[in-house]
Coordinates of N, CA and C in Angstrom, one line a residue:
M1 N 37.5 -25.3 61.2 CA 38.7 -25.2 60.3 C 38.4 -25.8 58.9
S2 N 38.8 -25.1 57.9 CA 38.5 -25.7 56.5 C 39.8 -26.1 55.9
I3 N 39.7 -27.0 54.9 CA 40.8 -27.4 54.2 C 41.4 -26.3 53.3
N4 N 42.8 -26.1 53.4 CA 43.5 -25.1 52.6 C 43.8 -25.6 51.2
T5 N 42.9 -25.2 50.3 CA 43.1 -25.6 48.9 C 44.4 -25.0 48.3
A6 N 45.0 -24.1 48.8 CA 46.2 -23.6 48.2 C 47.4 -24.6 48.3
R7 N 47.2 -25.6 49.0 CA 48.2 -26.6 49.2 C 48.1 -27.6 48.0
E8 N 47.1 -27.6 47.3 CA 47.0 -28.5 46.1 C 48.0 -28.3 45.2
G9 N 48.6 -29.5 44.7 CA 49.8 -29.6 43.9 C 51.0 -29.7 44.6
H10 N 51.1 -29.6 46.0 CA 52.3 -29.6 46.7 C 52.8 -31.1 46.7
T11 N 54.0 -31.3 46.5 CA 54.7 -32.6 46.6 C 55.6 -32.6 47.9
Y12 N 55.4 -33.6 48.6 CA 56.1 -33.7 50.1 C 57.4 -34.5 49.8
P13 N 58.4 -34.3 50.6 CA 59.6 -35.0 50.6 C 59.4 -36.6 50.6
A14 N 60.2 -37.3 49.8 CA 59.9 -38.8 49.7 C 60.4 -39.4 51.0
V15 N 59.7 -40.5 51.4 CA 60.1 -41.3 52.5 C 60.6 -42.5 52.0
T16 N 61.5 -43.2 52.6 CA 62.0 -44.5 52.2 C 61.6 -45.7 53.1
Y17 N 61.5 -46.8 52.4 CA 60.9 -48.0 53.1 C 61.8 -49.3 52.7
Q18 N 62.4 -49.8 53.6 CA 63.2 -51.0 53.4 C 62.2 -52.3 53.4
V19 N 62.1 -52.9 52.3 CA 61.1 -54.2 52.2 C 61.8 -55.3 52.9
G20 N 61.3 -55.8 54.0 CA 61.8 -57.0 54.7 C 61.0 -58.2 54.2
R21 N 61.7 -59.3 54.2 CA 61.1 -60.6 53.9 C 60.1 -61.0 54.8
E22 N 60.2 -60.7 56.1 CA 59.2 -61.1 57.1 C 57.9 -60.1 56.9
A23 N 58.2 -58.9 56.6 CA 57.0 -58.0 56.4 C 56.2 -58.5 55.2
V24 N 56.9 -58.9 54.1 CA 56.1 -59.4 52.9 C 55.3 -60.7 53.4
R25 N 55.9 -61.6 54.2 CA 55.2 -62.7 54.6 C 54.1 -62.5 55.5
E26 N 54.3 -61.5 56.4 CA 53.2 -61.2 57.3 C 52.0 -60.4 56.6
F27 N 52.4 -59.6 55.7 CA 51.4 -59.0 54.9 C 50.5 -60.0 54.1
A28 N 51.2 -60.9 53.4 CA 50.6 -61.9 52.6 C 49.7 -62.8 53.4
R29 N 50.1 -63.2 54.6 CA 49.1 -63.9 55.5 C 47.9 -63.1 55.9
A30 N 48.2 -61.8 56.2 CA 47.1 -60.9 56.6 C 46.0 -60.8 55.5
V31 N 46.4 -60.8 54.3 CA 45.5 -60.5 53.2 C 45.1 -61.9 52.4
K32 N 45.6 -63.0 53.1 CA 45.3 -64.3 52.6 C 45.7 -64.5 51.1
A33 N 46.9 -64.0 50.8 CA 47.6 -64.3 49.5 C 48.5 -65.5 49.8
E34 N 48.1 -66.5 49.1 CA 48.7 -67.9 49.4 C 49.9 -68.3 48.4
H35 N 50.1 -67.6 47.3 CA 51.1 -67.9 46.3 C 52.4 -68.3 47.1
P36 N 53.1 -69.4 46.7 CA 54.4 -69.6 47.5 C 55.4 -68.5 47.2
A37 N 55.3 -67.7 46.1 CA 56.4 -66.7 45.9 C 56.2 -65.6 47.0
H38 N 55.2 -65.5 47.7 CA 55.1 -64.5 48.8 C 55.8 -65.0 50.1
F39 N 56.2 -66.3 50.1 CA 56.6 -66.9 51.4 C 58.0 -67.5 51.2
E40 N 58.4 -68.0 50.1 CA 59.6 -68.8 49.8 C 60.5 -68.1 48.7
S41 N 61.7 -67.9 49.1 CA 62.6 -67.3 48.1 C 62.8 -68.1 46.8
E42 N 62.7 -69.4 47.1 CA 63.0 -70.3 46.0 C 61.8 -70.3 44.9
A43 N 60.6 -70.1 45.5 CA 59.4 -70.1 44.7 C 59.5 -68.8 43.8
A44 N 59.9 -67.6 44.5 CA 60.1 -66.4 43.8 C 61.2 -66.4 42.7
A45 N 62.3 -67.1 43.1 CA 63.5 -67.3 42.1 C 63.0 -68.0 40.9
D46 N 62.1 -69.0 41.2 CA 61.6 -69.8 39.8 C 60.8 -68.8 38.9
L47 N 60.2 -67.8 39.5 CA 59.6 -66.8 38.7 C 60.5 -65.7 38.1
G48 N 61.7 -65.8 38.6 CA 62.7 -64.7 38.1 C 62.8 -63.6 39.0
Y49 N 62.5 -63.6 40.3 CA 62.6 -62.6 41.2 C 63.7 -62.9 42.1
P50 N 64.3 -61.8 42.6 CA 65.6 -62.0 43.5 C 65.1 -62.4 44.9
D51 N 63.9 -62.2 45.3 CA 63.5 -62.7 46.7 C 61.9 -62.7 46.7
V52 N 61.4 -62.9 47.9 CA 59.9 -63.1 48.0 C 59.3 -61.8 47.4
V53 N 58.1 -62.1 46.8 CA 57.3 -61.1 46.0 C 56.2 -60.6 46.9
A54 N 56.0 -59.3 47.1 CA 55.0 -58.8 47.9 C 53.7 -58.9 47.2
P55 N 52.6 -59.1 47.7 CA 51.2 -59.0 47.2 C 51.0 -57.7 46.6
P56 N 50.2 -57.5 45.7 CA 50.1 -56.2 45.0 C 49.7 -55.0 46.0
T57 N 48.8 -55.4 46.9 CA 48.3 -54.3 47.7 C 49.4 -54.0 48.9
F58 N 50.5 -54.6 48.9 CA 51.6 -54.2 49.9 C 51.9 -52.8 49.7
A59 N 51.7 -52.2 48.5 CA 52.1 -50.8 48.2 C 51.4 -49.9 49.1
V60 N 50.3 -50.3 49.7 CA 49.5 -49.4 50.7 C 50.3 -49.2 51.8
V61 N 51.2 -50.1 52.3 CA 52.0 -50.0 53.5 C 53.1 -48.9 53.3
V62 N 53.6 -48.7 52.1 CA 54.5 -47.7 51.8 C 53.8 -46.4 51.5
S63 N 52.7 -46.4 50.8 CA 52.1 -45.2 50.3 C 51.5 -44.4 51.7
Q64 N 51.0 -45.2 52.6 CA 50.4 -44.6 53.8 C 51.4 -43.8 54.6
R65 N 52.6 -44.5 54.6 CA 53.8 -43.7 55.4 C 54.0 -42.4 54.6
A66 N 53.9 -42.4 53.3 CA 54.3 -41.2 52.6 C 53.1 -40.1 52.7
E67 N 51.9 -40.7 52.7 CA 50.6 -39.8 52.8 C 50.6 -39.2 54.2
A68 N 51.2 -39.8 55.2 CA 51.2 -39.1 56.5 C 51.6 -37.8 56.6
A69 N 52.5 -37.4 55.7 CA 53.0 -36.0 55.6 C 51.9 -35.1 55.3
I70 N 50.9 -35.4 54.5 CA 49.8 -34.4 54.3 C 48.9 -34.4 55.5
I71 N 48.7 -35.4 56.2 CA 47.9 -35.3 57.4 C 48.5 -34.5 58.5
A72 N 49.9 -34.5 58.6 CA 50.6 -33.9 59.6 C 51.0 -32.4 59.2
D73 N 50.7 -32.0 58.0 CA 51.0 -30.7 57.5 C 49.9 -29.7 58.0
P74 N 50.4 -28.9 58.9 CA 49.3 -27.9 59.5 C 48.7 -27.0 58.5
E75 N 49.4 -26.8 57.5 CA 48.9 -25.8 56.4 C 47.8 -26.3 55.7
V76 N 47.7 -27.7 55.6 CA 46.6 -28.3 54.8 C 45.3 -28.2 55.7
G77 N 45.4 -28.5 57.0 CA 44.3 -28.4 57.9 C 43.3 -29.7 58.0
I78 N 43.9 -30.9 57.9 CA 43.2 -32.1 58.0 C 43.2 -32.6 59.4
D79 N 41.9 -32.7 60.0 CA 41.9 -33.4 61.3 C 41.6 -34.8 61.0
F80 N 42.5 -35.7 61.4 CA 42.5 -37.1 61.0 C 41.2 -37.8 61.7
S81 N 40.8 -37.2 62.8 CA 39.6 -37.9 63.4 C 38.3 -37.6 62.6
R82 N 38.5 -36.8 61.5 CA 37.3 -36.5 60.8 C 37.5 -37.1 59.3
V83 N 38.3 -38.1 59.1 CA 38.7 -38.6 57.8 C 38.0 -40.0 57.7
V84 N 37.4 -40.1 56.5 CA 37.0 -41.4 56.0 C 37.7 -41.7 54.7
H85 N 38.1 -43.0 54.6 CA 38.8 -43.4 53.3 C 37.8 -43.7 52.2
A86 N 37.8 -42.9 51.1 CA 36.8 -43.0 50.1 C 37.3 -43.9 48.9
D87 N 38.5 -43.9 48.6 CA 38.9 -44.7 47.4 C 40.3 -44.9 47.3
E88 N 40.8 -46.0 46.8 CA 42.2 -46.2 46.7 C 42.4 -47.0 45.3
R89 N 43.4 -46.6 44.5 CA 43.7 -47.3 43.3 C 45.2 -47.6 43.1
F90 N 45.4 -48.6 42.6 CA 46.9 -49.1 42.4 C 47.1 -49.3 40.8
V91 N 48.3 -48.7 40.4 CA 48.9 -49.1 39.0 C 50.2 -49.6 39.4
H92 N 50.3 -50.8 39.0 CA 51.6 -51.5 39.4 C 52.4 -51.6 38.1
H93 N 53.7 -51.2 38.2 CA 54.7 -51.1 37.1 C 55.5 -52.3 37.2
R94 N 55.9 -52.8 38.3 CA 56.7 -54.0 38.5 C 56.5 -54.5 39.9
P95 N 56.6 -55.7 40.2 CA 56.4 -56.3 41.6 C 57.5 -55.7 42.6
I96 N 57.0 -55.6 43.8 CA 57.8 -55.2 44.9 C 58.4 -56.5 45.5
T97 N 59.7 -56.5 45.8 CA 60.3 -57.7 46.3 C 61.1 -57.4 47.6
A98 N 61.2 -58.4 48.5 CA 62.1 -58.2 49.7 C 63.5 -57.9 49.3
G99 N 64.0 -57.0 50.1 CA 65.4 -56.4 49.9 C 65.5 -55.1 49.2
E100 N 64.4 -54.6 48.6 CA 64.3 -53.4 47.9 C 64.2 -52.2 48.9
T101 N 64.9 -51.2 48.7 CA 64.7 -49.9 49.3 C 63.8 -49.0 48.5
L102 N 62.7 -48.8 48.9 CA 61.6 -48.0 48.1 C 61.7 -46.6 48.5
S103 N 61.4 -45.8 47.5 CA 61.2 -44.3 47.8 C 59.7 -44.0 47.4
A104 N 59.1 -43.3 48.3 CA 57.7 -42.9 48.1 C 57.4 -41.4 48.2
A105 N 57.1 -40.7 47.2 CA 56.8 -39.2 47.2 C 55.3 -39.0 46.8
T106 N 54.7 -38.3 47.8 CA 53.2 -37.9 47.6 C 53.0 -36.6 47.2
T107 N 52.1 -36.5 46.3 CA 51.6 -35.2 45.9 C 50.1 -35.0 46.2
L108 N 49.8 -33.8 46.8 CA 48.4 -33.5 47.1 C 47.8 -33.1 45.8
Q109 N 47.3 -34.1 45.1 CA 46.8 -33.8 43.7 C 45.5 -32.9 43.6
R110 N 44.5 -33.1 44.4 CA 43.4 -32.4 44.3 C 42.6 -32.2 45.6
I111 N 42.1 -31.0 45.9 CA 41.2 -30.8 46.9 C 39.9 -30.2 46.4
R112 N 38.9 -31.0 46.6 CA 37.5 -30.5 46.1 C 36.6 -30.3 47.3
T113 N 36.3 -29.1 47.5 CA 35.4 -28.7 48.6 C 34.0 -29.1 48.3
M114 N 33.2 -29.5 49.4 CA 31.9 -29.9 49.2 C 31.2 -29.5 50.4
G115 N 30.4 -28.4 50.4 CA 29.8 -28.0 51.6 C 30.7 -27.9 52.8
A116 N 30.4 -28.6 53.8 CA 31.3 -28.6 55.0 C 32.3 -29.7 55.0
G117 N 32.7 -30.1 53.9 CA 33.8 -31.2 53.8 C 34.6 -31.0 52.6
A118 N 35.5 -31.9 52.3 CA 36.2 -32.0 51.1 C 36.8 -33.3 50.8
M119 N 37.0 -33.5 49.5 CA 37.5 -34.7 49.0 C 39.0 -34.3 48.7
V120 N 39.9 -35.1 49.3 CA 41.3 -34.9 49.2 C 41.9 -36.1 48.5
T121 N 42.5 -35.8 47.3 CA 43.1 -36.8 46.5 C 44.6 -36.7 46.5
T122 N 45.3 -37.8 46.7 CA 46.7 -37.8 46.7 C 47.3 -38.9 45.7
V123 N 48.5 -38.6 45.2 CA 49.1 -39.6 44.3 C 50.5 -39.9 44.9
T124 N 50.8 -41.1 45.1 CA 52.1 -41.5 45.6 C 52.9 -42.3 44.5
E125 N 54.0 -41.9 44.1 CA 54.9 -42.6 43.3 C 55.9 -43.4 44.1
I126 N 55.9 -44.7 43.9 CA 56.7 -45.6 44.6 C 57.8 -46.1 43.7
T127 N 59.0 -45.9 44.0 CA 60.2 -46.3 43.1 C 61.2 -47.1 43.9
H128 N 62.0 -47.8 43.1 CA 63.2 -48.5 43.6 C 64.3 -48.2 42.6
D129 N 65.4 -47.5 43.1 CA 66.6 -47.2 42.3 C 65.9 -46.4 41.1
D130 N 65.1 -45.4 41.3 CA 64.4 -44.5 40.3 C 63.6 -45.3 39.2
A131 N 63.4 -46.6 39.4 CA 62.5 -47.3 38.6 C 61.1 -47.5 39.3
P132 N 60.0 -47.2 38.5 CA 58.7 -47.2 39.2 C 58.2 -48.6 39.5
R133 N 57.7 -48.6 40.7 CA 57.1 -49.9 41.3 C 55.6 -49.9 41.2
A134 N 55.0 -48.7 41.8 CA 53.5 -48.6 41.9 C 53.3 -47.1 42.0
T135 N 52.0 -46.8 41.5 CA 51.4 -45.5 41.6 C 50.2 -45.7 42.5
V136 N 50.0 -45.1 43.6 CA 48.9 -45.2 44.4 C 48.1 -43.9 44.5
T137 N 46.8 -44.0 44.1 CA 46.0 -42.7 44.1 C 45.0 -43.1 45.2
S138 N 44.8 -42.2 46.2 CA 44.0 -42.3 47.4 C 43.2 -41.1 47.6
T139 N 41.8 -41.3 47.8 CA 41.0 -40.2 48.1 C 40.3 -40.3 49.4
L140 N 40.4 -39.3 50.3 CA 39.9 -39.1 51.6 C 38.7 -38.2 51.6
L141 N 37.7 -38.6 52.4 CA 36.7 -37.6 52.6 C 36.9 -36.9 53.9
V142 N 37.1 -35.6 54.0 CA 37.4 -35.0 55.3 C 36.2 -34.1 55.6
R143 N 35.7 -34.3 56.8 CA 34.6 -33.5 57.4 C 35.2 -32.4 58.1
T144 N 34.8 -31.2 57.9 CA 35.4 -30.0 58.6 C 34.6 -29.8 59.9
E145 N 35.2 -28.9 60.7 CA 34.5 -28.7 62.0 C 33.1 -28.0 61.8
E146 N 33.0 -27.2 60.8 CA 31.6 -26.6 60.5 C 30.4 -27.5 60.4
E147 N 30.7 -28.8 59.9 CA 29.7 -29.7 59.7 C 29.2 -30.3 61.1
A148 N 30.1 -30.3 62.0 CA 29.7 -30.8 63.4 C 28.8 -29.9 64.2
A149 N 28.8 -28.6 63.8 CA 27.9 -27.6 64.5 C 26.4 -27.8 64.3

């Protein structure tokens, strides 16, 4: 099966994500982010934030949930067992903090076929109350079945 380039440009329905204080703390511990604002509401308040502040790469938690729609879309034709993550870039507009309800909408920006595979690039816009929080651009290398033959 090959990747359906006709899906290029399609935007998927937004998903929502409620940012929890414990989720921020657990993520910070996992990525070894040690700033007190990731763990203590008081430290975050001292910096002008309403609650604990997520480390910058926390946006990946939200974007991957939104990007799952592309993998699940049978019209695209991606077999996740044949996917290698090639690149991920973040543009941060404002820090993500606990208590926010984020909305993440993903667009299948580009599909570049290469032999028996494809580079699939997605862009996920993460917002809170329509205000931008982060833009995540992700590129996957997808091997098609023809390559395995």
